[in-house]
Tab-separated table of C-alpha atoms and ligand atoms in Angstrom:
chain	number	residue	atom	x	y	z
A	23	MET	CA	74.400	60.749	94.451
A	24	ALA	CA	75.371	61.126	98.092
A	25	TYR	CA	78.991	60.226	98.495
A	26	ARG	CA	80.217	60.269	102.063
A	27	TRP	CA	83.265	62.343	101.155
A	28	LYS	CA	81.438	64.763	98.971
A	29	ASN	CA	80.840	68.201	100.330
A	30	THR	CA	78.106	69.950	98.424
A	31	LEU	CA	79.016	73.411	99.627
A	32	ARG	CA	80.022	75.650	96.768
A	33	ASP	CA	82.843	78.109	96.248
A	34	LYS	CA	80.779	81.089	97.215
A	35	ASP	CA	79.923	79.571	100.579
A	36	VAL	CA	83.532	79.611	101.679
A	37	THR	CA	85.141	82.942	102.176
A	38	ASP	CA	88.230	82.607	104.358
A	39	GLU	CA	89.786	80.342	106.927
A	40	ALA	CA	88.034	82.025	109.840
A	41	ALA	CA	84.601	81.724	108.255
A	42	PHE	CA	85.479	78.152	107.295
A	43	LEU	CA	86.400	77.240	110.878
A	44	ASN	CA	83.275	78.979	112.257
A	45	ARG	CA	81.149	77.019	109.860
A	46	ARG	CA	82.775	73.781	110.974
A	47	GLN	CA	82.094	74.576	114.601
A	48	LEU	CA	78.527	75.402	113.762
A	49	MET	CA	78.055	72.109	111.934
A	50	ALA	CA	79.847	70.143	114.609
A	51	GLY	CA	77.651	71.822	117.244
A	52	ALA	CA	74.509	71.068	115.259
A	53	ALA	CA	75.559	67.477	114.795
A	54	ALA	CA	76.247	67.056	118.488
A	55	GLY	CA	72.904	68.653	119.389
A	56	MET	CA	70.979	66.345	117.155
A	57	GLY	CA	73.065	63.328	118.009
A	58	LEU	CA	74.024	62.896	114.353
A	59	ALA	CA	77.295	61.876	112.755
A	60	GLY	CA	76.874	64.253	109.824
A	61	VAL	CA	74.693	67.203	108.826
A	62	GLY	CA	73.443	68.420	105.466
A	63	GLY	CA	76.153	68.501	102.854
A	64	MET	CA	78.939	67.894	105.321
A	65	PRO	CA	79.883	64.237	105.165
A	66	ALA	CA	80.907	62.400	108.302
A	67	ARG	CA	84.394	61.758	106.939
A	68	ALA	CA	85.036	65.404	106.215
A	69	GLN	CA	83.989	66.347	109.725
A	70	ASP	CA	86.569	63.991	111.161
A	71	LEU	CA	89.351	65.722	109.316
A	72	GLU	CA	91.122	68.690	110.859
A	73	PRO	CA	92.080	70.960	107.955
A	74	THR	CA	95.664	72.140	107.862
A	75	SER	CA	96.007	75.917	108.171
A	76	TYR	CA	96.013	78.028	104.991
A	77	GLU	CA	99.443	79.253	106.050
A	78	ASP	CA	100.913	75.723	106.160
A	79	ILE	CA	99.216	74.585	102.971
A	80	THR	CA	100.583	77.556	101.050
A	81	THR	CA	104.144	77.808	102.467
A	82	TYR	CA	105.241	74.169	102.732
A	83	ASN	CA	105.263	73.020	99.149
A	84	ASN	CA	106.814	70.745	96.572
A	85	TYR	CA	107.034	72.439	93.187
A	86	TYR	CA	110.526	71.736	91.874
A	87	GLU	CA	110.134	74.129	88.915
A	88	PHE	CA	110.541	76.838	91.574
A	89	GLY	CA	113.247	75.145	93.663
A	90	THR	CA	113.580	71.970	95.674
A	91	GLY	CA	113.268	73.510	99.169
A	92	LYS	CA	109.862	73.411	100.836
A	93	GLY	CA	109.956	77.225	101.176
A	94	ASP	CA	111.156	77.901	97.628
A	95	PRO	CA	107.830	77.760	95.739
A	96	VAL	CA	106.160	80.426	97.952
A	97	LYS	CA	109.230	82.633	97.508
A	98	ASN	CA	109.630	82.129	93.757
A	99	ALA	CA	106.330	81.207	92.143
A	100	HIS	CA	104.995	84.771	91.984
A	101	THR	CA	106.754	85.010	88.623
A	102	LEU	CA	104.413	82.487	87.021
A	103	THR	CA	101.867	84.287	84.790
A	104	THR	CA	98.550	82.475	84.946
A	105	GLN	CA	96.501	84.836	82.772
A	106	PRO	CA	95.744	84.010	80.078
A	107	TRP	CA	95.985	80.207	80.572
A	108	MET	CA	95.298	77.673	77.891
A	109	VAL	CA	94.888	73.905	78.343
A	110	LYS	CA	95.422	71.793	75.279
A	111	ILE	CA	93.213	68.680	75.278
A	112	ASP	CA	94.214	66.214	72.584
A	113	GLY	CA	94.753	62.579	71.691
A	114	LEU	CA	91.828	60.248	71.634
A	115	VAL	CA	89.013	62.838	72.114
A	116	ASP	CA	86.150	63.904	69.871
A	117	ARG	CA	86.712	67.632	70.535
A	118	PRO	CA	90.486	68.267	70.728
A	119	GLY	CA	91.540	71.871	71.087
A	120	ASP	CA	93.086	74.666	73.070
A	121	TYR	CA	90.663	75.533	75.829
A	122	ALA	CA	90.913	78.822	77.691
A	123	PHE	CA	90.845	78.380	81.492
A	124	GLU	CA	87.909	80.835	81.809
A	125	ASP	CA	85.888	78.903	79.257
A	126	ILE	CA	86.516	75.679	81.144
A	127	MET	CA	85.497	77.320	84.440
A	128	ALA	CA	82.305	78.636	82.837
A	129	ARG	CA	81.258	75.075	82.067
A	130	MET	CA	82.383	73.260	85.249
A	131	THR	CA	80.716	73.000	88.633
A	132	VAL	CA	83.127	73.998	91.391
A	133	GLU	CA	82.695	72.276	94.721
A	134	GLU	CA	84.602	72.091	97.971
A	135	ARG	CA	86.345	68.843	98.745
A	136	ILE	CA	88.203	68.277	101.995
A	137	TYR	CA	90.808	65.658	101.254
A	138	ARG	CA	93.708	64.035	103.009
A	139	PHE	CA	96.965	64.682	101.124
A	140	ARG	CA	99.865	62.313	101.621
A	141	CYS	CA	103.333	62.997	100.128
A	142	VAL	CA	105.577	60.034	99.314
A	143	GLU	CA	108.088	61.677	101.690
A	144	ALA	CA	105.839	60.578	104.617
A	145	TRP	CA	104.210	63.848	105.564
A	146	SER	CA	100.542	64.694	105.307
A	147	MET	CA	98.025	67.531	105.354
A	148	VAL	CA	94.263	67.961	105.092
A	149	VAL	CA	93.343	70.432	102.349
A	150	PRO	CA	89.962	72.082	101.709
A	151	TRP	CA	90.214	72.230	97.900
A	152	ASN	CA	87.837	73.914	95.511
A	153	GLY	CA	87.590	72.341	92.120
A	154	PHE	CA	85.618	70.276	89.638
A	155	GLU	CA	85.673	66.622	88.701
A	156	LEU	CA	88.174	65.680	86.042
A	157	ALA	CA	85.474	63.353	84.706
A	158	ASP	CA	83.387	66.402	83.754
A	159	LEU	CA	86.245	67.990	81.814
A	160	LEU	CA	86.959	64.718	79.994
A	161	GLU	CA	83.261	64.452	79.132
A	162	MET	CA	83.407	67.928	77.677
A	163	ALA	CA	86.244	66.837	75.391
A	164	GLY	CA	84.520	63.579	74.520
A	165	VAL	CA	86.686	60.551	75.328
A	166	GLN	CA	86.940	58.038	72.483
A	167	SER	CA	86.562	54.332	73.008
A	168	GLY	CA	90.216	53.504	72.360
A	169	ALA	CA	91.441	55.711	75.213
A	170	LYS	CA	92.854	53.845	78.213
A	171	TYR	CA	95.055	56.442	79.936
A	172	VAL	CA	95.226	60.199	80.578
A	173	ALA	CA	98.551	62.050	80.355
A	174	PHE	CA	99.127	65.458	81.967
A	175	GLU	CA	101.832	68.069	81.429
A	176	THR	CA	102.868	71.080	83.476
A	177	ALA	CA	103.865	74.391	81.909
A	178	LEU	CA	107.558	74.737	81.103
A	179	ARG	CA	108.631	78.417	81.296
A	180	PRO	CA	112.347	78.829	81.864
A	181	ASP	CA	111.868	82.615	82.134
A	182	GLU	CA	109.340	82.226	84.920
A	183	MET	CA	110.575	79.033	86.605
A	184	PRO	CA	113.991	79.384	88.178
A	185	GLY	CA	114.113	75.704	89.078
A	186	VAL	CA	114.002	74.277	85.540
A	187	LYS	CA	117.600	75.285	84.809
A	188	TYR	CA	118.571	72.375	87.085
A	189	PRO	CA	118.115	68.859	85.658
A	190	VAL	CA	116.480	67.542	88.837
A	191	LEU	CA	113.719	66.124	86.646
A	192	ASP	CA	113.299	65.749	82.902
A	193	TRP	CA	111.126	68.866	82.307
A	194	PRO	CA	108.315	69.439	81.674
A	195	TYR	CA	106.824	67.625	84.667
A	196	VAL	CA	104.492	64.905	83.361
A	197	GLU	CA	102.027	62.575	85.052
A	198	GLY	CA	99.416	60.025	84.098
A	199	LEU	CA	96.424	58.048	85.295
A	200	ARG	CA	94.533	55.062	84.048
A	201	LEU	CA	91.242	56.246	82.521
A	202	ASP	CA	89.149	54.643	85.297
A	203	GLU	CA	91.260	56.444	87.906
A	204	ALA	CA	90.943	59.684	86.018
A	205	THR	CA	87.164	59.488	85.750
A	206	HIS	CA	86.674	58.361	89.386
A	207	PRO	CA	84.457	60.971	91.128
A	208	LEU	CA	87.137	61.564	93.769
A	209	THR	CA	89.631	62.776	91.172
A	210	LEU	CA	89.611	66.566	91.201
A	211	MET	CA	90.931	69.418	89.128
A	212	ALA	CA	91.655	71.930	91.910
A	213	THR	CA	91.275	75.680	91.259
A	214	GLY	CA	91.075	76.923	94.841
A	215	ILE	CA	92.028	76.373	98.463
A	216	TYR	CA	89.863	77.587	101.370
A	217	GLY	CA	87.611	79.288	98.878
A	218	LYS	CA	90.393	81.477	97.453
A	219	GLU	CA	92.005	81.116	94.057
A	220	ILE	CA	94.727	78.498	94.190
A	221	PRO	CA	98.057	80.213	94.859
A	222	ASN	CA	100.885	79.793	92.262
A	223	GLN	CA	102.983	77.667	94.628
A	224	ASN	CA	100.099	75.183	94.903
A	225	GLY	CA	99.739	74.873	91.133
A	226	ALA	CA	97.724	77.755	89.775
A	227	PRO	CA	95.492	78.019	87.931
A	228	LEU	CA	94.596	74.324	87.599
A	229	ARG	CA	96.135	71.243	89.192
A	230	LEU	CA	95.209	67.642	89.573
A	231	VAL	CA	94.336	66.159	93.032
A	232	VAL	CA	94.211	62.350	93.374
A	233	PRO	CA	93.731	61.896	97.131
A	234	TRP	CA	94.414	58.117	97.332
A	235	LYS	CA	97.788	58.456	95.610
A	236	TYR	CA	101.100	59.923	96.704
A	237	GLY	CA	101.252	63.678	96.217
A	238	PHE	CA	103.564	63.649	93.233
A	239	LYS	CA	100.751	62.255	91.079
A	240	SER	CA	98.855	65.514	91.746
A	241	ILE	CA	100.549	67.497	88.943
A	242	LYS	CA	100.430	71.306	89.040
A	243	SER	CA	99.757	74.113	86.593
A	244	ILE	CA	98.479	71.839	83.832
A	245	VAL	CA	98.773	72.980	80.206
A	246	ARG	CA	98.046	69.737	78.399
A	247	ILE	CA	95.817	66.716	78.849
A	248	THR	CA	96.175	63.848	76.379
A	249	LEU	CA	94.049	60.709	76.088
A	250	THR	CA	96.214	57.794	75.079
A	251	GLU	CA	96.029	54.082	74.426
A	252	THR	CA	99.246	53.246	76.206
A	253	GLU	CA	100.581	54.041	79.733
A	254	PRO	CA	102.195	57.494	79.580
A	255	PRO	CA	105.607	58.243	81.072
A	256	THR	CA	105.610	59.956	84.467
A	257	SER	CA	108.323	62.287	85.810
A	258	TRP	CA	109.314	60.516	89.048
A	259	ASN	CA	109.194	57.115	87.431
A	260	LYS	CA	111.551	58.371	84.721
A	261	ALA	CA	113.838	59.787	87.385
A	262	ASN	CA	113.926	56.578	89.508
A	263	ALA	CA	111.794	53.649	88.383
A	264	ARG	CA	112.831	51.481	91.318
A	265	GLU	CA	111.506	54.030	93.845
A	266	TYR	CA	108.455	55.511	92.079
A	267	GLY	CA	105.915	53.448	90.193
A	268	PHE	CA	103.152	54.461	87.836
A	269	TYR	CA	100.373	53.666	90.341
A	270	SER	CA	101.858	55.166	93.514
A	271	ASN	CA	98.738	54.402	95.551
A	272	VAL	CA	99.216	55.250	99.215
A	273	ASN	CA	99.963	51.938	100.898
A	274	PRO	CA	101.306	51.565	104.453
A	275	ASP	CA	102.373	47.988	103.649
A	276	VAL	CA	104.639	48.809	100.732
A	277	ASP	CA	107.676	50.765	101.962
A	278	HIS	CA	109.745	53.151	99.895
A	279	PRO	CA	113.153	51.510	99.339
A	280	ARG	CA	114.677	54.162	101.598
A	281	TRP	CA	111.982	54.664	104.297
A	282	SER	CA	108.878	53.230	105.838
A	283	GLN	CA	105.421	54.276	104.564
A	284	ALA	CA	103.619	52.922	107.623
A	285	SER	CA	103.210	56.329	109.281
A	286	GLU	CA	103.319	60.022	108.390
A	287	ARG	CA	104.264	63.334	109.982
A	288	VAL	CA	101.278	65.675	110.302
A	289	ILE	CA	102.192	69.118	108.970
A	290	GLY	CA	101.192	71.949	111.272
A	291	SER	CA	100.974	69.865	114.415
A	292	GLY	CA	103.532	72.003	116.173
A	293	LEU	CA	107.028	71.767	117.514
A	294	PHE	CA	106.761	68.080	118.475
A	295	ALA	CA	105.350	66.985	115.139
A	296	ARG	CA	102.587	64.449	115.591
A	297	ARG	CA	102.776	61.206	113.632
A	298	GLN	CA	99.848	59.083	112.618
A	299	ASP	CA	99.376	55.733	110.961
A	300	THR	CA	99.100	55.912	107.211
A	301	LEU	CA	95.840	54.450	105.897
A	302	MET	CA	95.445	52.118	102.922
A	303	PHE	CA	94.622	54.218	99.850
A	304	ASN	CA	95.072	57.172	102.212
A	305	GLY	CA	91.701	56.421	103.823
A	306	TYR	CA	89.775	56.187	100.537
A	307	ASP	CA	89.796	52.359	100.348
A	308	GLU	CA	86.006	52.077	100.324
A	309	GLU	CA	85.810	54.281	97.319
A	310	VAL	CA	88.763	53.119	95.236
A	311	ALA	CA	89.855	49.616	96.249
A	312	SER	CA	87.672	48.036	93.557
A	313	LEU	CA	89.700	49.790	90.886
A	314	TYR	CA	92.559	47.437	91.786
A	315	ASP	CA	90.690	44.157	92.251
A	316	GLY	CA	92.990	41.238	91.546
A	317	MET	CA	96.057	43.464	91.134
A	318	ASP	CA	99.250	42.762	93.078
A	319	LEU	CA	99.790	46.104	94.793
A	320	LYS	CA	103.361	45.280	95.778
A	321	ALA	CA	104.372	44.558	92.197
A	322	ASN	CA	102.303	47.484	90.879
A	323	PHE	CA	103.550	50.053	93.375
B	272	LIG	N1	104.599	70.369	88.189
B	272	LIG	C1	104.807	69.825	89.397
B	272	LIG	N2	103.793	69.258	90.029
B	272	LIG	C2	103.979	68.706	91.299
B	272	LIG	C3	105.244	68.772	91.913
B	272	LIG	C4	106.355	69.382	91.178
B	272	LIG	O1	107.481	69.472	91.632
B	272	LIG	N3	106.074	69.932	89.939
B	272	LIG	N4	105.435	68.165	93.129
B	272	LIG	C5	104.492	67.127	93.493
B	272	LIG	C6	104.656	66.684	94.895
B	272	LIG	S1	105.988	65.714	95.219
B	272	LIG	C7	103.747	66.972	95.856
B	272	LIG	S2	103.852	66.339	97.403
B	272	LIG	C8	102.626	67.913	95.591
B	272	LIG	C9	102.701	69.059	96.553
B	272	LIG	O2	101.561	69.886	96.428
B	272	LIG	P1	101.404	71.111	97.428
B	272	LIG	O3	102.626	71.921	97.332
B	272	LIG	O4	100.192	71.826	96.958
B	272	LIG	O5	101.235	70.520	98.821
B	272	LIG	O6	102.658	68.450	94.233
B	272	LIG	C10	103.042	67.555	93.241
B	272	LIG	N5	102.918	68.145	91.943
B	273	LIG	MO1	105.494	64.678	97.237
């Protein structure tokens, strides 16, 4: 299947940011020379995107378990021990169990995916993730016919997470997706950034990435995945149901009660931060709009 957003380059093809940028230039040059919009495994849409620097992606973070400041996670998350790492998969699955991260990795195909990333706070980045499709992991566990939702849970380690002594959120951080959202081929379990192992502050060793939804849906450092029949509770919705809904699809026409969602600040664009218009479903409307056919997106925010 040739998805426009799908980059078929594998983990090993990406070494560091410099090599990554060189490769982009090469591909852009080749594309220009041949008068093509896209070349090989590099989809047209990915070429349009200017990836945010590794530095910005890994130092400007939201990971409240390590503090609520944007610079807190990079300062504090080194205390998180990610080896060994177990992920419990349970609920409505044929093969429930405690899966070791290494065993999961041995069975999954890691790809590079260059995605827009839009936080509900109206800032955005472009991140070259490495990861595998959540659909493949769910297939490994064997989803049963009664399952309608997928619930996710972050590790809760008071000894390693200085932020969880503050009741900012009801810990552990939890999130959820409808099963069709979870098995959509865009939905990624990220294990790397720019071809390097994902840093702790970005959610090591394994975090969700749902590029058409606000960033808080993309839960970090996952220890449990549960298939359920009913809509699972989600952290930000529990904290403030009026401001944060279960769906949280990026939508420039549905404002946050306290600010506009029509535009976004582009992280890394320098001293005079550039703003750009926010796109419906964060630019992934062609791929995901059909998931919400007939749904009132204002009521189901
Ligand atoms: N466990 C957990 N996951 C989390 C968060 C968090 O505080 N804790 N913050 C969310 C929010 S609000 C955003 S915008 C993204 C930020 O991801 P990044 O730091 O990799 O950019 O992570 C999301 N996942
Ligand atoms: Mo966010």
